[in-house]
Amino acid sequence: HYKEQLLCCDFFVVESLFLKTYYVLFFLEIGTRRVHLAGVTVHPDGHWVAQQARQYIWAIEEREESFCSLIHDNDRKLTKAFDAVFQSKQISVIHTPLEAPNANPFAERWVRSVRQEMLDLVLVLNEAHLRRILQTYIDHYNTRRPHQSLHPRSPIQRPRNLAPLNGDSFWAAFLTIIIELQATIRFLHN
């Protein structure tokens, strides 16, 4: 039952249609499987990463949640300043062993899910577009997508008396993105 008090985080890379590399930082609450998009950037330096950590700490303080440990790999982008933000709130930082992605399986599994279910199906145009499709996917993942480990429920439970939306909002947003993409491709071909 300690999983309710654990966090993990990681970076993953997304290439855009115009061959620009974007770095995505996310946090995942292991007990609930709730995902939080920390940020998207082209240049993830130590100051940017520490600021994303501070903003995440503020968000969990607003929700009055507490965590005891954060698990992350030994990526150089996750600096000592990043760790210090969590340690200042009495959250211990656990570094996974070198070259051991299986030591952070929840983060790695989420990256696989977001790639298979969204990013492999969409051509990313720019940072704003990537941020929008990731937030749409995360909203779907947190509120509507069933998780086997949660006895298939979603991390954020919707009230039972809430009627389902006409046309799932995830798919509506997905179709909007596809339509925007088709328009952009037509524009590029002209």
PDB file of C-alpha atoms in Angstrom, residues 68-154:
ATOM      1  CA  CYS A  68       7.177  10.232   0.191  1.00  0.00           C
ATOM      2  CA  SER A  69       9.378   9.322  -2.796  1.00  0.00           C
ATOM      3  CA  LEU A  70      10.099  10.262  -6.400  1.00  0.00           C
ATOM      4  CA  ILE A  71      11.676   7.706  -8.732  1.00  0.00           C
ATOM      5  CA  HIS A  72      13.611   8.838 -11.786  1.00  0.00           C
ATOM      6  CA  ASP A  73      16.520   7.748 -13.921  1.00  0.00           C
ATOM      7  CA  ASN A  74      19.995   9.266 -14.021  1.00  0.00           C
ATOM      8  CA  ASP A  75      19.297  11.560 -16.960  1.00  0.00           C
ATOM      9  CA  ARG A  76      21.633  14.571 -16.838  1.00  0.00           C
ATOM     10  CA  LYS A  77      18.682  16.862 -17.471  1.00  0.00           C
ATOM     11  CA  LEU A  78      17.298  15.946 -14.029  1.00  0.00           C
ATOM     12  CA  THR A  79      19.795  17.996 -12.056  1.00  0.00           C
ATOM     13  CA  LYS A  80      20.606  18.326  -8.363  1.00  0.00           C
ATOM     14  CA  ALA A  81      18.436  21.477  -8.306  1.00  0.00           C
ATOM     15  CA  PHE A  82      15.519  19.358  -9.546  1.00  0.00           C
ATOM     16  CA  ASP A  83      16.101  16.825  -6.753  1.00  0.00           C
ATOM     17  CA  ALA A  84      16.472  19.624  -4.184  1.00  0.00           C
ATOM     18  CA  VAL A  85      12.965  20.912  -4.954  1.00  0.00           C
ATOM     19  CA  PHE A  86      11.476  17.570  -3.902  1.00  0.00           C
ATOM     20  CA  GLN A  87      13.849  17.058  -0.989  1.00  0.00           C
ATOM     21  CA  SER A  88      12.849  20.474   0.386  1.00  0.00           C
ATOM     22  CA  LYS A  89       9.311  19.055   0.729  1.00  0.00           C
ATOM     23  CA  GLN A  90      10.587  15.879   2.457  1.00  0.00           C
ATOM     24  CA  ILE A  91      10.119  13.780  -0.693  1.00  0.00           C
ATOM     25  CA  SER A  92      13.083  11.436  -1.048  1.00  0.00           C
ATOM     26  CA  VAL A  93      14.532  11.018  -4.519  1.00  0.00           C
ATOM     27  CA  ILE A  94      15.364   7.516  -5.727  1.00  0.00           C
ATOM     28  CA  HIS A  95      17.657   7.240  -8.732  1.00  0.00           C
ATOM     29  CA  THR A  96      17.290   4.088 -10.793  1.00  0.00           C
ATOM     30  CA  PRO A  97      20.422   2.093 -11.664  1.00  0.00           C
ATOM     31  CA  LEU A  98      22.254   3.054 -14.847  1.00  0.00           C
ATOM     32  CA  GLU A  99      20.886   1.557 -18.059  1.00  0.00           C
ATOM     33  CA  ALA A 100      17.975  -0.115 -16.262  1.00  0.00           C
ATOM     34  CA  PRO A 101      14.707   1.136 -17.783  1.00  0.00           C
ATOM     35  CA  ASN A 102      12.847  -1.689 -16.028  1.00  0.00           C
ATOM     36  CA  ALA A 103      13.597   0.032 -12.718  1.00  0.00           C
ATOM     37  CA  ASN A 104      11.031   2.724 -13.623  1.00  0.00           C
ATOM     38  CA  PRO A 105       8.375   0.531 -15.275  1.00  0.00           C
ATOM     39  CA  PHE A 106       5.363   2.789 -14.678  1.00  0.00           C
ATOM     40  CA  ALA A 107       6.954   5.702 -16.525  1.00  0.00           C
ATOM     41  CA  GLU A 108       8.223   3.478 -19.338  1.00  0.00           C
ATOM     42  CA  ARG A 109       4.804   1.858 -19.744  1.00  0.00           C
ATOM     43  CA  TRP A 110       3.103   5.246 -19.948  1.00  0.00           C
ATOM     44  CA  VAL A 111       5.545   6.398 -22.632  1.00  0.00           C
ATOM     45  CA  ARG A 112       4.729   3.242 -24.603  1.00  0.00           C
ATOM     46  CA  SER A 113       0.990   3.905 -24.212  1.00  0.00           C
ATOM     47  CA  VAL A 114       1.152   7.537 -25.330  1.00  0.00           C
ATOM     48  CA  ARG A 115       3.284   6.573 -28.326  1.00  0.00           C
ATOM     49  CA  GLN A 116       1.077   3.658 -29.437  1.00  0.00           C
ATOM     50  CA  GLU A 117      -2.268   5.296 -28.766  1.00  0.00           C
ATOM     51  CA  MET A 118      -1.538   8.858 -29.911  1.00  0.00           C
ATOM     52  CA  LEU A 119       1.889   9.937 -31.133  1.00  0.00           C
ATOM     53  CA  ASP A 120       2.323   7.140 -33.707  1.00  0.00           C
ATOM     54  CA  LEU A 121      -0.954   8.258 -35.296  1.00  0.00           C
ATOM     55  CA  VAL A 122      -0.343  12.013 -35.501  1.00  0.00           C
ATOM     56  CA  LEU A 123       2.276  14.156 -37.206  1.00  0.00           C
ATOM     57  CA  VAL A 124       3.368  16.817 -34.746  1.00  0.00           C
ATOM     58  CA  LEU A 125       3.592  20.283 -36.271  1.00  0.00           C
ATOM     59  CA  ASN A 126       5.104  22.394 -33.498  1.00  0.00           C
ATOM     60  CA  GLU A 127       5.449  22.743 -29.737  1.00  0.00           C
ATOM     61  CA  ALA A 128       1.960  24.167 -29.207  1.00  0.00           C
ATOM     62  CA  HIS A 129       0.441  21.366 -31.273  1.00  0.00           C
ATOM     63  CA  LEU A 130       2.381  18.728 -29.303  1.00  0.00           C
ATOM     64  CA  ARG A 131       1.344  20.291 -26.002  1.00  0.00           C
ATOM     65  CA  ARG A 132      -2.315  20.305 -27.088  1.00  0.00           C
ATOM     66  CA  ILE A 133      -2.414  16.679 -28.264  1.00  0.00           C
ATOM     67  CA  LEU A 134      -0.530  15.492 -25.169  1.00  0.00           C
ATOM     68  CA  GLN A 135      -2.910  17.327 -22.842  1.00  0.00           C
ATOM     69  CA  THR A 136      -5.887  15.888 -24.733  1.00  0.00           C
ATOM     70  CA  TYR A 137      -4.459  12.387 -24.410  1.00  0.00           C
ATOM     71  CA  ILE A 138      -3.632  12.877 -20.716  1.00  0.00           C
ATOM     72  CA  ASP A 139      -7.171  14.117 -20.028  1.00  0.00           C
ATOM     73  CA  HIS A 140      -8.495  10.976 -21.738  1.00  0.00           C
ATOM     74  CA  TYR A 141      -5.991   8.744 -19.920  1.00  0.00           C
ATOM     75  CA  ASN A 142      -6.820  10.213 -16.507  1.00  0.00           C
ATOM     76  CA  THR A 143     -10.611  10.375 -16.807  1.00  0.00           C
ATOM     77  CA  ARG A 144     -11.883   7.881 -19.368  1.00  0.00           C
ATOM     78  CA  ARG A 145      -9.319   5.198 -20.176  1.00  0.00           C
ATOM     79  CA  PRO A 146      -9.763   2.073 -18.018  1.00  0.00           C
ATOM     80  CA  HIS A 147      -6.643   0.701 -16.298  1.00  0.00           C
ATOM     81  CA  GLN A 148      -6.347  -2.994 -15.581  1.00  0.00           C
ATOM     82  CA  SER A 149      -4.453  -2.356 -12.339  1.00  0.00           C
ATOM     83  CA  LEU A 150      -7.321  -0.127 -11.143  1.00  0.00           C
ATOM     84  CA  HIS A 151      -9.930  -2.886 -11.756  1.00  0.00           C
ATOM     85  CA  PRO A 152     -10.785  -1.295 -14.848  1.00  0.00           C
ATOM     86  CA  ARG A 153     -11.421   2.216 -13.701  1.00  0.00           C
ATOM     87  CA  SER A 154      -9.743   5.444 -14.684  1.00  0.00           C
TER      88      SER A 154
END
